Short mmCIF file of C-alpha atoms in Angstrom, two decimals:
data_model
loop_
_atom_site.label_atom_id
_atom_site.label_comp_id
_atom_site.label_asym_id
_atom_site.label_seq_id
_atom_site.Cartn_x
_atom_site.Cartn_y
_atom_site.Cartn_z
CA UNK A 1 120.70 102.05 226.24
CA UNK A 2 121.32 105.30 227.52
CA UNK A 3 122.82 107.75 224.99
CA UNK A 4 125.64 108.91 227.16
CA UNK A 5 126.78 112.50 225.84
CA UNK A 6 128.84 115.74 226.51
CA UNK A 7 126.79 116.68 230.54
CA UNK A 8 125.58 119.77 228.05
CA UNK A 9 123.85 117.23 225.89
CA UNK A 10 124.91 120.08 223.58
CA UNK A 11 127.20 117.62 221.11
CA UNK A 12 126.46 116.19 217.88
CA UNK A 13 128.10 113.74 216.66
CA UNK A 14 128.85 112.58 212.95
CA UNK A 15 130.78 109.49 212.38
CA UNK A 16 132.82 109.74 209.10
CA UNK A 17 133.64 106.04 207.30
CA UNK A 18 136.45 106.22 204.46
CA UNK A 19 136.75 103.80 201.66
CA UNK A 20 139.00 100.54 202.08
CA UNK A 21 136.83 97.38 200.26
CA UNK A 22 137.84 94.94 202.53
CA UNK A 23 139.15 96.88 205.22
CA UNK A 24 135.64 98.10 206.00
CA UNK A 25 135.57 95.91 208.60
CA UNK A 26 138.00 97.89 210.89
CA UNK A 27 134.97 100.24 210.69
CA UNK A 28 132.66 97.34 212.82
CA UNK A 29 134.63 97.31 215.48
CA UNK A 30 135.15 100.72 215.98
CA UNK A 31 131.60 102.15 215.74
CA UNK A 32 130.88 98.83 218.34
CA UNK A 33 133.59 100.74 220.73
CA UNK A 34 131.86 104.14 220.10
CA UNK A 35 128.66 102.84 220.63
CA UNK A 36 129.96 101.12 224.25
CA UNK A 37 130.55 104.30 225.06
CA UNK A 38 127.35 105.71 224.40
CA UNK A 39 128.51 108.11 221.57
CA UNK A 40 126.16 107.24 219.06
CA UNK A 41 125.80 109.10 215.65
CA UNK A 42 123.70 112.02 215.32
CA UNK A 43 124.24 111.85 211.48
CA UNK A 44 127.04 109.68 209.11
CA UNK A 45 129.30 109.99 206.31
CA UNK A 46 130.58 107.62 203.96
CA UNK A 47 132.36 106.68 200.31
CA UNK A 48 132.49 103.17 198.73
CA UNK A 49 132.61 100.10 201.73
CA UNK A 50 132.15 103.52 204.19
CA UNK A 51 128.65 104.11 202.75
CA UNK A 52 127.73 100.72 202.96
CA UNK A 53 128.33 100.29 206.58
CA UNK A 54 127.26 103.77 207.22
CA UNK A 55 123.45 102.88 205.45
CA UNK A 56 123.17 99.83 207.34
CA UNK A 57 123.32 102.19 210.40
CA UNK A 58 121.94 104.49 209.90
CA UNK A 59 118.65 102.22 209.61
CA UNK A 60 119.22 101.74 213.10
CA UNK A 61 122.11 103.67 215.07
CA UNK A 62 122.64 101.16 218.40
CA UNK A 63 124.22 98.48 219.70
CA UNK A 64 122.08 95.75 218.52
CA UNK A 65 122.29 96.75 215.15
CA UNK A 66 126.52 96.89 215.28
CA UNK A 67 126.42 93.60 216.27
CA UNK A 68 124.32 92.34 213.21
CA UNK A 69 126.28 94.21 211.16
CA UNK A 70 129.76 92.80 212.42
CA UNK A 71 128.10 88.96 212.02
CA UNK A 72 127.19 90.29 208.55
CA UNK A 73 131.16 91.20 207.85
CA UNK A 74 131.76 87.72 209.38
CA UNK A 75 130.19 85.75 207.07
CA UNK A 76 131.19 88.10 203.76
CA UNK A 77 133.69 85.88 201.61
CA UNK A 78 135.48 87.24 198.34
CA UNK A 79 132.85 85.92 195.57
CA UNK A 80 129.89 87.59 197.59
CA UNK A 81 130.98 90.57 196.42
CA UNK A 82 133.77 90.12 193.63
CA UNK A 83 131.95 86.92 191.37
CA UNK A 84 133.73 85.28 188.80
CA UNK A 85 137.33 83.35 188.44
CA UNK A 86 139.95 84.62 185.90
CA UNK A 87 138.29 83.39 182.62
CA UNK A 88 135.17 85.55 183.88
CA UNK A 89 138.15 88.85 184.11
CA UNK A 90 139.08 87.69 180.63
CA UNK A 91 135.83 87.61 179.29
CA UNK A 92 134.84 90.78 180.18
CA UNK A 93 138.03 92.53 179.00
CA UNK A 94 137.53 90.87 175.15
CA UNK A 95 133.98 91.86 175.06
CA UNK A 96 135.54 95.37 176.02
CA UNK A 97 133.08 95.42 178.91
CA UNK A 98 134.44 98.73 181.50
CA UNK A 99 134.80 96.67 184.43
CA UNK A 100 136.53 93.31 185.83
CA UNK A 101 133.55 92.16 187.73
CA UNK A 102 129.35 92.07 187.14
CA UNK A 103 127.98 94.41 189.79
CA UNK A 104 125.42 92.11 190.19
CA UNK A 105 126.84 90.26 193.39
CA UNK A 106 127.09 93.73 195.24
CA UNK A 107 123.58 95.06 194.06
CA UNK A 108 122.17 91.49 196.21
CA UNK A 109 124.13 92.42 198.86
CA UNK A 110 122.87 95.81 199.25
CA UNK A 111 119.31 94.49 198.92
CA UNK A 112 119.75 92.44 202.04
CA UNK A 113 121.82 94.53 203.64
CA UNK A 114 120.02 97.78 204.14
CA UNK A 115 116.04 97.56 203.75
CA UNK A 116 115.06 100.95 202.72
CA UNK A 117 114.37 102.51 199.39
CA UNK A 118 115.67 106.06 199.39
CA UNK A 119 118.29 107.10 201.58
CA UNK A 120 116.23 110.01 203.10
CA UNK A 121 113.87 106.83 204.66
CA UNK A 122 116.88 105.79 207.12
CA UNK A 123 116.41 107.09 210.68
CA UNK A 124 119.75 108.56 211.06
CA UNK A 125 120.94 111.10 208.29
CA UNK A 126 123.33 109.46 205.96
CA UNK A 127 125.84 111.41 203.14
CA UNK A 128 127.13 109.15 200.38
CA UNK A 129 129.35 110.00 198.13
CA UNK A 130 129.75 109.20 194.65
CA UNK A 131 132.28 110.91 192.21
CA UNK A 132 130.61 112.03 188.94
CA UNK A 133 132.61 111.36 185.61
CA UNK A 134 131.57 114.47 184.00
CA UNK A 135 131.69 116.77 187.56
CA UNK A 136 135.15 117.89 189.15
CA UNK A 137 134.14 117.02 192.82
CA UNK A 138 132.33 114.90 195.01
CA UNK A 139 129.00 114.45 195.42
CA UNK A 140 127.47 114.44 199.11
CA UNK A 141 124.00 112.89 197.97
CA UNK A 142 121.39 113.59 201.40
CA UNK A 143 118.73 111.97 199.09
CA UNK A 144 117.52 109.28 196.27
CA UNK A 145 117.31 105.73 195.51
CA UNK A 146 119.32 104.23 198.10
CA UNK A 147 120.56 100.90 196.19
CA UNK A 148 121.78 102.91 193.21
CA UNK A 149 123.53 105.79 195.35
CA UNK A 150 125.50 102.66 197.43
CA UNK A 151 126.05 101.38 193.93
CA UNK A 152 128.04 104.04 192.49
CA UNK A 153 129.76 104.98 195.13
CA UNK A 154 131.35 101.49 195.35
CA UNK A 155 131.67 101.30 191.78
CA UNK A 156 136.01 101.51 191.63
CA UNK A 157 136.86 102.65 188.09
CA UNK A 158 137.45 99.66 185.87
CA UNK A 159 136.72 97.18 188.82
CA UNK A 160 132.84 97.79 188.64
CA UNK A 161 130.62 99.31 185.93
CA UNK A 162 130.49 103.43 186.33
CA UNK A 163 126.26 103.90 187.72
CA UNK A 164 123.96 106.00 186.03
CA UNK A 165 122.50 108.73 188.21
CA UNK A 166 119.15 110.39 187.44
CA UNK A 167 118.39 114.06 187.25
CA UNK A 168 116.55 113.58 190.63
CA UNK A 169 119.97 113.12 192.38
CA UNK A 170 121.22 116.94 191.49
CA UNK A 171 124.31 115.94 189.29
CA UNK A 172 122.97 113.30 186.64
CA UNK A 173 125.41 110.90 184.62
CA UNK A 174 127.61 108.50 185.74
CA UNK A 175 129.30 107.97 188.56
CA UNK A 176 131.96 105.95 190.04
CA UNK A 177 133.79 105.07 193.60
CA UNK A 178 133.18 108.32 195.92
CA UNK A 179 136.70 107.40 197.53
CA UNK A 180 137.96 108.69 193.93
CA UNK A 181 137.04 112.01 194.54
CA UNK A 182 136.95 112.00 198.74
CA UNK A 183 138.62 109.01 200.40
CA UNK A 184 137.90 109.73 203.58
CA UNK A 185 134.98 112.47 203.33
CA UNK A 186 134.83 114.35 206.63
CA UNK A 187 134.07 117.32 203.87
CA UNK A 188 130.37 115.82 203.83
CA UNK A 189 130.07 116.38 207.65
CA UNK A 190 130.22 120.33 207.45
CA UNK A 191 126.51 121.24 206.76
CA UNK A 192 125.33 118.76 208.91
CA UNK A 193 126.00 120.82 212.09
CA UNK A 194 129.11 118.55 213.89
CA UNK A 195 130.25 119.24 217.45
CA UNK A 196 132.33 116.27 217.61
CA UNK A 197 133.45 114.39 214.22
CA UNK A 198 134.68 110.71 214.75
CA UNK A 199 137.01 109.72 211.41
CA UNK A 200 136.41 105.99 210.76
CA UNK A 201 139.73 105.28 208.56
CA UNK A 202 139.15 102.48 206.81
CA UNK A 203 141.63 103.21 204.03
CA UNK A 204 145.19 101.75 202.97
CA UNK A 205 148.52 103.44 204.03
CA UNK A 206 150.94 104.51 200.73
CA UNK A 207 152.15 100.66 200.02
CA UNK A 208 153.59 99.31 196.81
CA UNK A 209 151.60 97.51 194.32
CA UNK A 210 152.18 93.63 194.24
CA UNK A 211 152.22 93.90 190.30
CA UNK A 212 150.52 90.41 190.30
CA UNK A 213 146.88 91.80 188.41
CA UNK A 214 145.40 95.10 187.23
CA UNK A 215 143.57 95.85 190.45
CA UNK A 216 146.55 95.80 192.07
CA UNK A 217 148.48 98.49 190.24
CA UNK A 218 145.29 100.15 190.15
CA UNK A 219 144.24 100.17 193.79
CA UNK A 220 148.10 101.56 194.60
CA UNK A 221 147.55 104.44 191.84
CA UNK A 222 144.15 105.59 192.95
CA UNK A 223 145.94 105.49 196.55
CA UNK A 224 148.34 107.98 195.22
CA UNK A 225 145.21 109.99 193.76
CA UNK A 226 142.98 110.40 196.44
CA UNK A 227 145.66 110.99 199.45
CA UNK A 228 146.18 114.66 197.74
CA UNK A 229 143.08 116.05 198.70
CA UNK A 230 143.61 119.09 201.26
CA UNK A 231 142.32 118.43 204.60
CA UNK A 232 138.80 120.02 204.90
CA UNK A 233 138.18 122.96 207.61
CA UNK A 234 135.54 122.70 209.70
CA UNK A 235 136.18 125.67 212.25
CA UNK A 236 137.45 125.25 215.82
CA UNK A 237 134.40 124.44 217.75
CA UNK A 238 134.45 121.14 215.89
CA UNK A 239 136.71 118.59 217.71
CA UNK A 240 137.69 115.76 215.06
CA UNK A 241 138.98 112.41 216.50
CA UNK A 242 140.59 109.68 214.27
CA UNK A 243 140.82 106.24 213.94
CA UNK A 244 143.03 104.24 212.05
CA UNK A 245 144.75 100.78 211.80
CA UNK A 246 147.78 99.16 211.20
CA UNK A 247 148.39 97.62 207.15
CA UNK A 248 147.85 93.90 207.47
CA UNK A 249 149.06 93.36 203.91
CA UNK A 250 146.04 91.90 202.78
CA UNK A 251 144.69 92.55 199.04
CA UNK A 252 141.45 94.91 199.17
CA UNK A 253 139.70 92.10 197.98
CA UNK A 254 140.33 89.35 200.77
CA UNK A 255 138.05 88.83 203.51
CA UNK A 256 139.75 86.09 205.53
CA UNK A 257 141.25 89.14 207.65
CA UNK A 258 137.51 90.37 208.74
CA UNK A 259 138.01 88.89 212.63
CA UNK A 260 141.27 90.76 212.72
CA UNK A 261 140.38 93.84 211.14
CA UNK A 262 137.57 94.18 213.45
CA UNK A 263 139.79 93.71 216.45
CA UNK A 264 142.00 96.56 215.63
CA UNK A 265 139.74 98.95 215.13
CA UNK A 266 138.35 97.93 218.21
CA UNK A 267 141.56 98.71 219.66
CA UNK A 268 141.65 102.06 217.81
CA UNK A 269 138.55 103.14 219.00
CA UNK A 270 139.54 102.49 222.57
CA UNK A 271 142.72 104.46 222.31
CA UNK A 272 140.37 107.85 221.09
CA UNK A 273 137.82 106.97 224.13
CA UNK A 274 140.67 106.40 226.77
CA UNK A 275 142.63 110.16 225.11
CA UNK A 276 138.79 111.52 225.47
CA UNK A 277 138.33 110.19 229.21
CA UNK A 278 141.77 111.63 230.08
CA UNK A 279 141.23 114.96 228.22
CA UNK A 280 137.91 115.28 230.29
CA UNK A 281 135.56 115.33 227.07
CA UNK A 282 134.17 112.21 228.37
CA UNK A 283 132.97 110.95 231.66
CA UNK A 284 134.56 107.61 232.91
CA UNK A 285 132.41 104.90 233.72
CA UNK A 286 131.22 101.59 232.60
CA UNK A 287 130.76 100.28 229.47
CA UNK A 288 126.95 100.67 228.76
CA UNK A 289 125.64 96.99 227.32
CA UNK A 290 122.58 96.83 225.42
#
């Protein structure tokens, strides 16, 4: 494939992937787009289900590896990553256990997700964040144990068990969801040099909580939380395009939307490429197939 950049070839491009669980999968279709297009990640950014999908490509940033990633999201069902029926919930909660679900499930799936041991092994330059308990900001970890790092920042408070973090990681302790402290983190993309910074939103619009279970109320008040942050500065030579998609309703932990979610963000994805074509910041042409 033929990386198809600004005629310069002066751009760099980091592709920033928010939190949203099961809404991650609006993320597959738009990097797919992107990648079409031959604007491929110079270096990525992401919290929770963002740093997930950012790891696995960041192993291998091209088309070939989107597409095993999207049949990956394909075959994902509720209980591969969320084990357990109520009486499991219940169980926990009486033992006074600080989570709703073993993070055992998730731990497999980042095994055979992303085969590399420390996140400074991946070819591309990944940023995951994590939130420390005992810190008052996020953490932009650029190295350490991969499966532990993608732990913690997935780990949503009371959903998952907080992760312990060694001394090797810069800010030891636990820590919990990254999307807790920076949602969608385009604050991790400043030091890593960013002409162009493409905003993979992943995360749900201000809805109100079903009431029906725990997660629910807590999902919509963590929403509240983490759409305060101030919106990060990265100076005027950066150009940052955004993606987002519409609110299909669905509960953050229900994966029977995946097919539709990754249609839409294909569809967002096209709408930045077409505004990009139009503004002249990037050539017309085919799409490249690989």
């Amino acid at each position: 494939m033929n990386h198809m950049s600004d005629p310069s070839g002066a751009e760099r491009n980091v592709f920033v992937l928010s939190g949203g669980a099961a809404r991650g999968a609006v993320q597959v279709g738009m990097m797919e787009v992107l990648l079409e297009h031959g604007i491929v990640p110079d270096a990525l950014v992401g919290t929770s289900v963002g740093a997930l999908n950012a790891a696995f490509m960041g192993y291998r940033s091209d088309q070939t590896r989107v597409r095993q990633l999207k049949a990956r999201w394909l075959q994902l069902g509720t209980h591969d990553i969320f084990p357990g029926g109520t009486l499991t919930r219940v169980g926990h909660l009486i033992r006074q256990r600080p989570y709703l679900f073993s993070s055992a499930a998730l731990t497999r799936l980042i095994h055979e997700w992303v085969p590399a041991h420390d996140l400074e092994d991946l070819a591309t330059p990944v940023r995951v964040v994590t939130t420390p308990l005992a810190g008052s900001t996020a953490v932009y970890h650029r190295h350490g144990r991969l499966d532990r790092l993608l732990l913690a920042s997935a780990a949503v408070p009371a959903v998952f068990a907080p992760v312990e973090l060694p001394a090797s990681c810069g800010h030891p302790g636990p820590h919990v969801d990254g999307g807790i402290s920076d949602l969608v983190p385009i604050s991790g993309a400043a030091d890593l040099a960013p002409t162009r910074v493409f905003v993979l939103d992943a995360s749900v619009p201000a809805r109100l909580p079903r009431g029906r279970s725990p997660i629910d109320i807590l999902v919509a008040s963590l929403g509240v939380a983490t759409r305060v942050r101030p919106e990060p500065d990265l100076g005027l030579r950066v150009a940052i395009h955004r993606m987002s998609t519409p609110d299909l309703g669905a509960r953050m932990t229900d994966f029977s939307y995946t097919a539709r979610h990754i249609a839409d963000g294909r569809q967002a994805a096209e709408r930045v490429v077409a505004e990009m074509v139009e503004a002249g910041q990037l050539p017309a042409g085919e799409v490249q197939v690989a």
